[in-house]
Tab-separated table of C-alpha atoms in Angstrom:
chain	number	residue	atom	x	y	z
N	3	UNK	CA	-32.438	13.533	56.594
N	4	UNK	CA	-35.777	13.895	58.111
N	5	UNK	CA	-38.540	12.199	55.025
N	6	UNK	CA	-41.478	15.079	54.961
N	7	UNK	CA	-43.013	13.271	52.161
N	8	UNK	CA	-43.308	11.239	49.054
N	9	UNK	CA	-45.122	10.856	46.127
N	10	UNK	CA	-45.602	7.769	43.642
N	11	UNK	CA	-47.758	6.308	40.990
N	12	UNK	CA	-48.252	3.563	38.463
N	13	UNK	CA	-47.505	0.600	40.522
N	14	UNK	CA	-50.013	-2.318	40.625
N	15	UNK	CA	-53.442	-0.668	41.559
N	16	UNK	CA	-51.582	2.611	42.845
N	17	UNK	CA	-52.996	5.832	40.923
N	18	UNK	CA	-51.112	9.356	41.933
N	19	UNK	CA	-50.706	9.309	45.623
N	20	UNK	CA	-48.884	12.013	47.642
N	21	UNK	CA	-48.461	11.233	51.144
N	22	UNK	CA	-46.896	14.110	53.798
N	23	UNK	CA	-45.706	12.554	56.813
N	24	UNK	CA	-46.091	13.183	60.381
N	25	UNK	CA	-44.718	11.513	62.980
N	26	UNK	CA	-47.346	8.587	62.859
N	27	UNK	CA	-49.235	8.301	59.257
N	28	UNK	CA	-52.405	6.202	58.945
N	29	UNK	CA	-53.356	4.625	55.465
N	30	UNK	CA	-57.205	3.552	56.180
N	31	UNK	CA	-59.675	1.606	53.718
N	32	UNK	CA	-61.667	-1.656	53.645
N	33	UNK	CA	-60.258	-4.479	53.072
N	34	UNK	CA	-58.174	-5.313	49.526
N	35	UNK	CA	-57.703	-1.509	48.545
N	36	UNK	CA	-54.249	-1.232	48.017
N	37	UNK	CA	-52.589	0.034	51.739
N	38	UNK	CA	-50.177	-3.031	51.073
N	39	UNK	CA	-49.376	-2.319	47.078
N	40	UNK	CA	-48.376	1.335	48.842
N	41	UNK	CA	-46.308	-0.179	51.168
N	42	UNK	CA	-44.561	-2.358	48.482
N	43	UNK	CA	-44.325	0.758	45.661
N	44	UNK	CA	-42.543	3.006	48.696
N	45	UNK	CA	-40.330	-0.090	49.045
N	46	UNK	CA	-39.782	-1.021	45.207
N	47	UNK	CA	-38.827	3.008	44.508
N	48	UNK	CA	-35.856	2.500	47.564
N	49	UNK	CA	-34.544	-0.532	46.237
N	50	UNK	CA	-34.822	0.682	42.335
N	51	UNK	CA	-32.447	3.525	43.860
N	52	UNK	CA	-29.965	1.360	45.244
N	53	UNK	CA	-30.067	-1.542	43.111
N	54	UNK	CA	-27.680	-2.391	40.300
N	55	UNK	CA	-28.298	-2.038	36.266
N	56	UNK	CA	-28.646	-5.071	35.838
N	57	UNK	CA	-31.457	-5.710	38.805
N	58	UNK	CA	-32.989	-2.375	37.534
N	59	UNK	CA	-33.909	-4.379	34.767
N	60	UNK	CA	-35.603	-6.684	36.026
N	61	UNK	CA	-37.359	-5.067	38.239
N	62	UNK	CA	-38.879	-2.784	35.156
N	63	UNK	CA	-39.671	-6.076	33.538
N	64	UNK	CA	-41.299	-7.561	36.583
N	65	UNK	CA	-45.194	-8.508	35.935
N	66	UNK	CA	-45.974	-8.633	39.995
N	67	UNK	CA	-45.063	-4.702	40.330
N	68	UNK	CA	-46.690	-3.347	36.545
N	69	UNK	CA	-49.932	-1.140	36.732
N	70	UNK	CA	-52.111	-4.073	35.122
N	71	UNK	CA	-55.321	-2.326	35.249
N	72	UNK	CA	-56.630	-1.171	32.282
N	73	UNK	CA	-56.760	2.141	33.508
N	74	UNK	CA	-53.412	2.387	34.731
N	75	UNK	CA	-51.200	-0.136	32.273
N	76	UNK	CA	-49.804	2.627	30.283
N	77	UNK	CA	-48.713	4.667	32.950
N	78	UNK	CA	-44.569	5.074	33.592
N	79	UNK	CA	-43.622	4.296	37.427
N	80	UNK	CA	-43.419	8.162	39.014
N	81	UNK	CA	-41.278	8.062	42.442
N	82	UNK	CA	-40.057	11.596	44.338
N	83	UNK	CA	-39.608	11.792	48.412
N	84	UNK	CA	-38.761	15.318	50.403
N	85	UNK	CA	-36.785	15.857	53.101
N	86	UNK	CA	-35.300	18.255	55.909
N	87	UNK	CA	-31.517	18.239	55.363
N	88	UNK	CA	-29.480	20.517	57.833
N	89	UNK	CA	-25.473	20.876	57.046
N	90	UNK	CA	-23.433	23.156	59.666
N	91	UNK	CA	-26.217	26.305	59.561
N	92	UNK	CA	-27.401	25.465	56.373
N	93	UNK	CA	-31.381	24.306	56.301
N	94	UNK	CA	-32.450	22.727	52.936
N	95	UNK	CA	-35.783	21.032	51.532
N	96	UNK	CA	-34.212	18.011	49.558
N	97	UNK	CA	-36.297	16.818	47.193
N	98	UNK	CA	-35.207	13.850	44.553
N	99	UNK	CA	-37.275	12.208	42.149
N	100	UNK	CA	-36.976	10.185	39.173
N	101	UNK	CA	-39.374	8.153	36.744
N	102	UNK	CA	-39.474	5.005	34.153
N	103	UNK	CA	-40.840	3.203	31.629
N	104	UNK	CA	-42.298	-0.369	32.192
N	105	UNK	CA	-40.865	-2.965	29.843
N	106	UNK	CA	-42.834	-3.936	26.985
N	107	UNK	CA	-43.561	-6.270	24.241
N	108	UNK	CA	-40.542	-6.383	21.917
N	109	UNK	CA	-37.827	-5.116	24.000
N	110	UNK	CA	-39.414	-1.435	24.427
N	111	UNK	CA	-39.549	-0.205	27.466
N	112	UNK	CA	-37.291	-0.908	30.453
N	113	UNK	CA	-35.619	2.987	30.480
N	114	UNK	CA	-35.263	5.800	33.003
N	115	UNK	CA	-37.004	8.439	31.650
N	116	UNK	CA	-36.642	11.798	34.169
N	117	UNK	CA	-34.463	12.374	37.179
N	118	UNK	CA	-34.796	15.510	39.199
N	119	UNK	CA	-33.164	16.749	42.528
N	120	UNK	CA	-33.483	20.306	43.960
N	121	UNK	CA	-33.461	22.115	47.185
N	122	UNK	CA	-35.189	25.063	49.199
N	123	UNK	CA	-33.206	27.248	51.293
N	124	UNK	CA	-35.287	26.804	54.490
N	125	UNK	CA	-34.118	30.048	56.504
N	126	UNK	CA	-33.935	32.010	53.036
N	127	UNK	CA	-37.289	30.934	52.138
N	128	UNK	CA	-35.919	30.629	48.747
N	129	UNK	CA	-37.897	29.577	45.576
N	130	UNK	CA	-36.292	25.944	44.290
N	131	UNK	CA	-33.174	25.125	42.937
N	132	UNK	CA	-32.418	22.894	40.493
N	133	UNK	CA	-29.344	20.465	41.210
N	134	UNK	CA	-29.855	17.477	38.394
N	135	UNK	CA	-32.027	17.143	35.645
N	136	UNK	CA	-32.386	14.529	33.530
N	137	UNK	CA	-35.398	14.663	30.772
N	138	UNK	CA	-35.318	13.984	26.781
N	139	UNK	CA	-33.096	16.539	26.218
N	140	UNK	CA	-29.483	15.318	28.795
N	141	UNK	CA	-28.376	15.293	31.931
N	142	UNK	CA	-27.269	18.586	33.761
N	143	UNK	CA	-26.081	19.655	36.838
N	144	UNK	CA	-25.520	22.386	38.941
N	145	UNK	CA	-21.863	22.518	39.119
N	146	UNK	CA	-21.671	25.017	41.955
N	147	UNK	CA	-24.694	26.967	44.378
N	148	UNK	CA	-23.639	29.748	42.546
N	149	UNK	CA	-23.946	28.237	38.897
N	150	UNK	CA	-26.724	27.160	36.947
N	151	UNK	CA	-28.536	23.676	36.135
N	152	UNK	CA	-26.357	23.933	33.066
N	153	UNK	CA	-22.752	21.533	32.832
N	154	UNK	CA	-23.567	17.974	31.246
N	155	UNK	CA	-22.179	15.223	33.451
N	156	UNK	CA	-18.734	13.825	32.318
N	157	UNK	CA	-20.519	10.070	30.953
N	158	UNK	CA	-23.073	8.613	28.834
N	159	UNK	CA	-25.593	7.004	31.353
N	160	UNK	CA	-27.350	3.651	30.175
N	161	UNK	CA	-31.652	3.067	30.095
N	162	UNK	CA	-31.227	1.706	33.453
N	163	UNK	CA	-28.227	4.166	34.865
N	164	UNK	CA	-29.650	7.066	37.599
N	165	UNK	CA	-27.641	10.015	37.488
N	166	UNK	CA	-27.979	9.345	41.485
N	167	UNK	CA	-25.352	6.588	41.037
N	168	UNK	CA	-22.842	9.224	38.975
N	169	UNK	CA	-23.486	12.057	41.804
N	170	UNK	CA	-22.533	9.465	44.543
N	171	UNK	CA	-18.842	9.180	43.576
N	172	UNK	CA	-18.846	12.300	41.809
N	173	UNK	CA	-20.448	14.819	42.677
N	174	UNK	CA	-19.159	18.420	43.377
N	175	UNK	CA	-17.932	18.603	46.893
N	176	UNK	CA	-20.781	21.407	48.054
N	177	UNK	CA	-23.603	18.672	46.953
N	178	UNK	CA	-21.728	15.741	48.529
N	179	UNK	CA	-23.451	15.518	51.863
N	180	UNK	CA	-27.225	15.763	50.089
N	181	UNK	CA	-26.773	12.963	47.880
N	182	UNK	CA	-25.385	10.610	50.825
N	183	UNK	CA	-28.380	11.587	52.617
N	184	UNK	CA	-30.756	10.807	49.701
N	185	UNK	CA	-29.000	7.657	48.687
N	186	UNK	CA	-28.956	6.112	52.363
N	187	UNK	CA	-32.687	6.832	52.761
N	188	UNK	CA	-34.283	3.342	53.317
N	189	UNK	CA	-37.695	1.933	54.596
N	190	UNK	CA	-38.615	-0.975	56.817
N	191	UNK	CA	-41.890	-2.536	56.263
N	192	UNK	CA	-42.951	-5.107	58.791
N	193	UNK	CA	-45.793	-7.298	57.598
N	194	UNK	CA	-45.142	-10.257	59.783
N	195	UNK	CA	-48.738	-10.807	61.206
N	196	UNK	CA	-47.236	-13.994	62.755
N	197	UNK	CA	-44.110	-13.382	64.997
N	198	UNK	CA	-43.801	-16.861	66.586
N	199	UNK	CA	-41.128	-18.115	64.429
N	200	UNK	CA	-38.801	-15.548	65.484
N	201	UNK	CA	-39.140	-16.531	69.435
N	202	UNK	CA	-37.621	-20.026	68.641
N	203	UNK	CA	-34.336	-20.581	70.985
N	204	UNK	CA	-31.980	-21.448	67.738
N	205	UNK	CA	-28.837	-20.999	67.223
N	206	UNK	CA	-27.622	-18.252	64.987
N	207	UNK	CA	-25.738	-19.389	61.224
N	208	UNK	CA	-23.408	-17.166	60.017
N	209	UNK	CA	-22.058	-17.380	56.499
N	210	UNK	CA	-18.696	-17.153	55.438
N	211	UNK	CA	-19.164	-15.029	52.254
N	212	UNK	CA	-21.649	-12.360	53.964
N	213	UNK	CA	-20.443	-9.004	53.974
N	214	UNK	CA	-20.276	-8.729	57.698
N	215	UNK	CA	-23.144	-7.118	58.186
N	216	UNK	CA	-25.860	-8.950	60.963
N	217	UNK	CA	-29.300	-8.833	59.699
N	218	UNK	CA	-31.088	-6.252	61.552
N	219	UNK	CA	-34.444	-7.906	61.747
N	220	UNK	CA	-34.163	-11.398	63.582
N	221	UNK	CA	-34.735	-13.585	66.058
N	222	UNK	CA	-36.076	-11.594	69.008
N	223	UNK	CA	-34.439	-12.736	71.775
N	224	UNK	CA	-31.035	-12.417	70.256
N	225	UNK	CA	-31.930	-9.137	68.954
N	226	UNK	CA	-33.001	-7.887	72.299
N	227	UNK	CA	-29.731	-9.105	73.959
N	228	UNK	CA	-27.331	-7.356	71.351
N	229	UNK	CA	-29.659	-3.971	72.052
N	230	UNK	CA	-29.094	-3.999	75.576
N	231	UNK	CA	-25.105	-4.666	74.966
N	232	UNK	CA	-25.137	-1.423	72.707
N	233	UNK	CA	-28.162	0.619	73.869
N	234	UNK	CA	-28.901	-0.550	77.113
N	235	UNK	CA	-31.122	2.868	78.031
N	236	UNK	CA	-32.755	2.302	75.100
N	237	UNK	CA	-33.215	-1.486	75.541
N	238	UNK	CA	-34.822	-1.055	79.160
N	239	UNK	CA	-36.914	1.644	77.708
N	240	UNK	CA	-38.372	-0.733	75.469
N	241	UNK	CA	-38.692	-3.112	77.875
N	242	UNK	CA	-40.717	-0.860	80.096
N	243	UNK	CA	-42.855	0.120	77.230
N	244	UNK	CA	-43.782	-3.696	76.385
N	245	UNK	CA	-44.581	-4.032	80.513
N	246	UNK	CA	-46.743	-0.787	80.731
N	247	UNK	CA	-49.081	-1.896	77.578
N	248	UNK	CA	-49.213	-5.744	80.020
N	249	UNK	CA	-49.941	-4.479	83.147
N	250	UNK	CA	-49.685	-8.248	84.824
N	251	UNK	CA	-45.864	-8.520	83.642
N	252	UNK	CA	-43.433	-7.036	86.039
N	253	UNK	CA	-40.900	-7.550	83.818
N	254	UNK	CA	-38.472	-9.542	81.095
N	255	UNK	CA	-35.875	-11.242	81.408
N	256	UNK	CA	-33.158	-12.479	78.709
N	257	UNK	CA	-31.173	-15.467	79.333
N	258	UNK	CA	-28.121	-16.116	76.940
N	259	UNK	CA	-27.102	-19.819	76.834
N	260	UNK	CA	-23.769	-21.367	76.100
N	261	UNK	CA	-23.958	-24.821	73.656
N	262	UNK	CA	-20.252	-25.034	72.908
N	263	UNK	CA	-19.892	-28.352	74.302
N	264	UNK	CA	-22.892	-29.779	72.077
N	265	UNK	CA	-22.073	-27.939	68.731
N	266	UNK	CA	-18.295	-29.754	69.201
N	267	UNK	CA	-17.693	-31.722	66.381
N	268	UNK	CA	-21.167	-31.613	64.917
N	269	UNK	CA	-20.247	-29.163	62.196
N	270	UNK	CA	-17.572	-29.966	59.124
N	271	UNK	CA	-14.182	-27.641	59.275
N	272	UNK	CA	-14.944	-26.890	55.499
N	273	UNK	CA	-18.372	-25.796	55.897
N	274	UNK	CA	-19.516	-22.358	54.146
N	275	UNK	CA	-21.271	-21.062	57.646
N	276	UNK	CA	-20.538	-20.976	61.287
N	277	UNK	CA	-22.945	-21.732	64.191
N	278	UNK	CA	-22.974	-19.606	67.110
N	279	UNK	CA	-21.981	-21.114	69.966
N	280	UNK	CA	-25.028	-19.139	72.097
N	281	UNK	CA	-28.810	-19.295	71.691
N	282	UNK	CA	-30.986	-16.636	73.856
N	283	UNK	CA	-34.678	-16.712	75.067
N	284	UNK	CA	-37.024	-14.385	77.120
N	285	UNK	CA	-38.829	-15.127	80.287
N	286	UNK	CA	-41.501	-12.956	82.322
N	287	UNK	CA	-42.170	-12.536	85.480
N	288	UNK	CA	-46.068	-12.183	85.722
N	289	UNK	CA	-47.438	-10.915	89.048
N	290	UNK	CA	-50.214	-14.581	88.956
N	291	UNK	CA	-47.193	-16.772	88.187
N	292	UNK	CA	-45.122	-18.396	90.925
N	293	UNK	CA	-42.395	-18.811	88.644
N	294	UNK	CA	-41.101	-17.117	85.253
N	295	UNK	CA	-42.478	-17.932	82.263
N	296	UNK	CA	-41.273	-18.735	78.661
N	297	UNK	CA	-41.975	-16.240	76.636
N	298	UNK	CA	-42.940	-18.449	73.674
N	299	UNK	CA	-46.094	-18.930	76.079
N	300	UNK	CA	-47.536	-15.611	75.575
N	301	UNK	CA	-50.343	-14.337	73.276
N	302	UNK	CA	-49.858	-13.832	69.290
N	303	UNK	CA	-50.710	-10.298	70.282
N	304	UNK	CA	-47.676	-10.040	72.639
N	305	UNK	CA	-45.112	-11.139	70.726
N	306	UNK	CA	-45.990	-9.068	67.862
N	307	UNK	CA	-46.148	-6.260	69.569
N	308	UNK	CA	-42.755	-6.931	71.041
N	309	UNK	CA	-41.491	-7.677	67.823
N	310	UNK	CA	-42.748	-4.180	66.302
N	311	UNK	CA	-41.375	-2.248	69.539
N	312	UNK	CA	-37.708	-4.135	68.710
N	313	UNK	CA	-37.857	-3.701	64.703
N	314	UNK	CA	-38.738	-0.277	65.622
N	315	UNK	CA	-35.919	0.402	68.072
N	316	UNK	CA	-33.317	-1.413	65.809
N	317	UNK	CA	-34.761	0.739	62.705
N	318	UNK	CA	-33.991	4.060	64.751
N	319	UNK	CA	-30.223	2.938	65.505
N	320	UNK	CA	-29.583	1.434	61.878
N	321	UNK	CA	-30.416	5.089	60.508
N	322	UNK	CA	-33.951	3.870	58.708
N	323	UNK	CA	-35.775	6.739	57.653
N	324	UNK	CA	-39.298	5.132	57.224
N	325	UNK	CA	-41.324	1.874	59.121
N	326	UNK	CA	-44.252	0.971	58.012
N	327	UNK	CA	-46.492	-1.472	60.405
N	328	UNK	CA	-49.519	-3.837	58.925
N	329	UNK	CA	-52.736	-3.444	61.025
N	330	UNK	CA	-50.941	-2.996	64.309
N	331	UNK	CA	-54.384	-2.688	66.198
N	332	UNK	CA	-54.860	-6.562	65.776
N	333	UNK	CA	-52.594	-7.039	68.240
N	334	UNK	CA	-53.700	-5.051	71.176
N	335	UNK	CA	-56.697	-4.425	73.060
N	336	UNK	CA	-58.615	-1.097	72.117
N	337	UNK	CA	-58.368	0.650	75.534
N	338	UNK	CA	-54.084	0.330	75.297
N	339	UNK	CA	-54.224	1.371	71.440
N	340	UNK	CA	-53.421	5.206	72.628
N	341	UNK	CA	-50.493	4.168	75.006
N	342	UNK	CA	-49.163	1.958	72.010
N	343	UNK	CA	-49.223	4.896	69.306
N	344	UNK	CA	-47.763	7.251	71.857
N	345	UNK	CA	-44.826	4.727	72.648
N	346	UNK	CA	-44.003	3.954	68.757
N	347	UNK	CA	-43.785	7.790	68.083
N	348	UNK	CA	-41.237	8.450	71.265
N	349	UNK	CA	-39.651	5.388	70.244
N	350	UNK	CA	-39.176	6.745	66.575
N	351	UNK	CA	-37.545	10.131	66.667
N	352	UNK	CA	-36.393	11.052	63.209
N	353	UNK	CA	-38.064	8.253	61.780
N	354	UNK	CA	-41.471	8.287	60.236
N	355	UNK	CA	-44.077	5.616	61.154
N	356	UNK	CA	-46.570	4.590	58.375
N	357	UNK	CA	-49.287	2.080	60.122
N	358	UNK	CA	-52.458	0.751	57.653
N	359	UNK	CA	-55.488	0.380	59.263
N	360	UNK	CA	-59.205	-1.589	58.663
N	361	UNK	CA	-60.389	-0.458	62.037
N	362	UNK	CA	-62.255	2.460	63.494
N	363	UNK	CA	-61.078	2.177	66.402
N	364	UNK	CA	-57.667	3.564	65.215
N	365	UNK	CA	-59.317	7.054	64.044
N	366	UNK	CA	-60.402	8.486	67.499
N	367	UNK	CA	-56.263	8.167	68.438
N	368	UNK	CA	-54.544	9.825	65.940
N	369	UNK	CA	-54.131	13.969	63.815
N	370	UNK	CA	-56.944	13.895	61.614
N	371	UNK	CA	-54.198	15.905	59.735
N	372	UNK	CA	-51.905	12.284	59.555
N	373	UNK	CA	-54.843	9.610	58.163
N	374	UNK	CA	-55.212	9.214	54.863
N	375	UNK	CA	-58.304	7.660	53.484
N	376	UNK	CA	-58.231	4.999	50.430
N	377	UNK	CA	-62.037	6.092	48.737
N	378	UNK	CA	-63.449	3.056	46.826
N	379	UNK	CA	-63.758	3.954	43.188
N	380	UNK	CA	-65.181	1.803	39.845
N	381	UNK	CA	-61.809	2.192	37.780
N	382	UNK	CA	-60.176	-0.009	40.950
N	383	UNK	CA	-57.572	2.290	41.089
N	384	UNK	CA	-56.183	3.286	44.772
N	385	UNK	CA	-55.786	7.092	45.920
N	386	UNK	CA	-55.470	8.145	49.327
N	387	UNK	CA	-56.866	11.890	50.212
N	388	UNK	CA	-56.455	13.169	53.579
N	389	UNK	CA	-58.645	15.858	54.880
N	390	UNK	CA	-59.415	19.108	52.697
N	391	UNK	CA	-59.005	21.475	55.825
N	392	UNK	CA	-59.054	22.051	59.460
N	393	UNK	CA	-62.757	23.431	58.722
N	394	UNK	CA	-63.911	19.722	56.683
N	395	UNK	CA	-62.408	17.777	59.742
N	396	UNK	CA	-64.800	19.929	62.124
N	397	UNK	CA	-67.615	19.347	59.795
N	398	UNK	CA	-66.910	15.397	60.068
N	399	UNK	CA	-66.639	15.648	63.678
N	400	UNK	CA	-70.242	17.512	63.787
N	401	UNK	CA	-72.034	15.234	61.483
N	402	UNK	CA	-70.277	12.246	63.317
N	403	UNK	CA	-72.422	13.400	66.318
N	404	UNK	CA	-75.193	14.099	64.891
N	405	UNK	CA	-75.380	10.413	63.946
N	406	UNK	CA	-74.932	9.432	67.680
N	407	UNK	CA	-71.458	7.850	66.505
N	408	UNK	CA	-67.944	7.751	66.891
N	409	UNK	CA	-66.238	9.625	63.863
N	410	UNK	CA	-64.490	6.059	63.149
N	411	UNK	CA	-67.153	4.380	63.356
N	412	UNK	CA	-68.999	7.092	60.760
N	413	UNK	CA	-65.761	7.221	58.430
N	414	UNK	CA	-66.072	3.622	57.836
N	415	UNK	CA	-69.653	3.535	57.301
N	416	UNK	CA	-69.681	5.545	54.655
N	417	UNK	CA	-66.583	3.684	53.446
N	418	UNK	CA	-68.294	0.872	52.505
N	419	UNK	CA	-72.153	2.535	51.492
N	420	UNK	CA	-73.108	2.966	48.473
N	421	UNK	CA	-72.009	5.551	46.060
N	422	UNK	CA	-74.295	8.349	47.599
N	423	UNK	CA	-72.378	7.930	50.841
N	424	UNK	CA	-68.927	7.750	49.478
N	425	UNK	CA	-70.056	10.993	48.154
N	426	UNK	CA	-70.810	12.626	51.044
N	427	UNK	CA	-67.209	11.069	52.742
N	428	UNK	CA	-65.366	12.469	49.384
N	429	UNK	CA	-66.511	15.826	50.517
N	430	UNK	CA	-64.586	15.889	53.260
N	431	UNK	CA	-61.286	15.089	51.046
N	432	UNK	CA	-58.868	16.718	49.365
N	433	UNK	CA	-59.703	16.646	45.682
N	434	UNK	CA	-57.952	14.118	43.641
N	435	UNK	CA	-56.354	16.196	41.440
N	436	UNK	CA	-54.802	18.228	44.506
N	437	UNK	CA	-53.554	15.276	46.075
């Protein structure tokens, strides 16, 4: 399922947000907004609908993720995401939401409240159609396309029991493939500023109790070497990207190493893990270099942005729906920011990028239609408005020049002006109760 868009409020600072993707979405404000307490209430919803009971719980009854502002603490946690679903020549909108109390004081609190799922006919331009809802009243589904929102499921779910969980094993056959699709949705967000660590030539641990299942996000040079075994197009396309945005490397090379003969012995029969027997590490050839170098030698910049260009391409074949990317413009000079943001969004396909941004730089790259703008405000609650129409964006554009400026360098000063020129920036917005 292709994610359109999402909408969710009552987390930390987060007031009602709704966010419609493109291809590459931009969450811009100063400093200390909330573009990270987004990324973490997109995540939080995605876990809460995979997670257990009994981790459902806790998570309602988790201080760090509560709306603590005073203006916010008595608001329930509101998650819903859209998406294009296409089954043989069916075309649906999916949409699934659901919402929940916060614990409270004396064991109150801590309960699923609403659950809601419905699709569009796409081709039919159909008005929605209820599948599941779940409010005061029950829970009822739609036991046929046919029927009506009427039958009461077949068991009495608990505070902390989504009717998701019940469709996923039981669901009537035509509604099977949608709720697969809506339960396997999943985000990455990479936050790693620092991606040093994960150049380090170590050996990988394996534990015997894991569930099989390699983590997808690792060391880099392993990471590279396994996608070149299974996607070796892919891998070399990659690799080409990295070498186009550093115009002095020719290329990169990745070396796998066999330490057999020094792991003999060294590890007990009864341990719980296993050490692989290989370790793997990336050279470059640089066209001023008379001999390769170790990649662990390049800049901060360049091994993040290799990192993000792997995660990314790992993401895509894991079937990730959503990335999200802290401040990737730290990392690169301006002049290659374009190439990078065209690379990530042929790199992505299906998937939907979500990059924050404090830099105006970023701006003059990207669909004014894609950037959504976090607008200071004295209750310290964070809502992010895109642009009110194709007609507001032209009026930014035109004032922008008639103050001998770049538009990002004119969005962010009136970002942080006074209240007179946040004014005249909200006018260019959507309103906040439209958003």
């Amino acid at each position: 399922m292709k994610i359109t868009s999402f909408s969710l409020c009552g987390f930390r600072n987060i007031g009602q947000t709704v966010i419609n993707l493109k291809s590459i979405t931009a969450l811009v404000s100063l400093n200390s907004y909330g573009k990270s307490n987004l990324f973490s209430a997109l995540d939080f919803a995605l876990t809460f609908m995979r997670a257990s009971s009994e981790s459902r719980r806790n998570m309602m009854g988790n201080v760090s993720f509560m709306p603590l502002n005073e203006n916010l603490d008595d608001s329930d946690f509101i998650f819903s995401i859209e998406g294009d679903y296409e089954e043989k020549e069916n075309a649906y909108t999916v949409h699934y939401g659901f919402s929940f109390e916060w614990a409270k004081d004396c064991d109150k609190g801590a309960r699923i409240t609403s659950e809601e799922l419905y699709i569009r006919d796409k081709k039919a331009k159909s008005h929605k159609k209820p599948l599941l809802q779940r409010d005061a009243n029950g829970i009822r589904i739609r036991s046929s396309m046919t029927g009506r929102c009427s039958t009461k499921i077949g068991k009495d779910l608990s505070d902390t029991e989504l009717a998701l969980d019940f469709l996923k094993v039981s669901s009537p056959d035509y509604m099977e493939g949608i709720v697969q699709s809506i339960a396997g949705i999943r985000a990455y967000i990479d936050e790693q500023l620092d991606a040093s660590s994960l150049y380090h030539q170590i050996p990988q641990i394996v534990f015997h109790n894991n569930d099989g299942n390699q983590p997808l996000f690792e060391n880099i040079p392993r990471s590279l070497f396994l996608l070149k075994q299974k996607e070796p197009v892919l891998c070399n396309s990659l690799i080409d990207i990295f070498t186009s945005l550093f115009p002095n490397i020719t290329g990169v090379e990745i070396l796998e190493s066999d330490i057999s003969k020094d792991l003999k012995n060294l590890v007990e029969k009864d341990a719980p893990f296993t050490v692989s027997p290989k370790i793997y590490s990336l050279w470059v050839k640089d066209r001023n270099m008379n001999q390769p170098l170790d990649f662990r030698f390049l800049s901060a910049g360049a091994k993040r942005i290799l990192m993000q260009l792997v995660h990314i391409a790992n993401a895509r074949i894991s079937g990730i729906s959503i990335v999200g990317l802290e401040e990737p413009e730290n990392s690169i000079h301006p002049a290659l920011f374009q190439g990078f943001l065209d690379t990530l969004e042929g790199l992505a396909d299906d998937m939907r990028i979500i990059i924050t941004s404090h830099s105006p730089y970023l701006l003059q790259y990207l669909d004014f239609s894609g950037i959504y703008i976090g607008l200071p405000s004295d209750d310290g609650i964070a809502r992010f408005r895109t642009f009110a129409s194709s007609r507001k964006i032209q009026e930014l554009m035109t004032d922008a020049e008639e103050s001998y400026t770049l538009v990002g360098n004119y969005i962010f000063e009136l970002l942080s002006g006074n209240e007179s020129e946040r004014k005249i920036l909200a006018s260019y917005l959507e309103d906040a109760d439209e958003s």
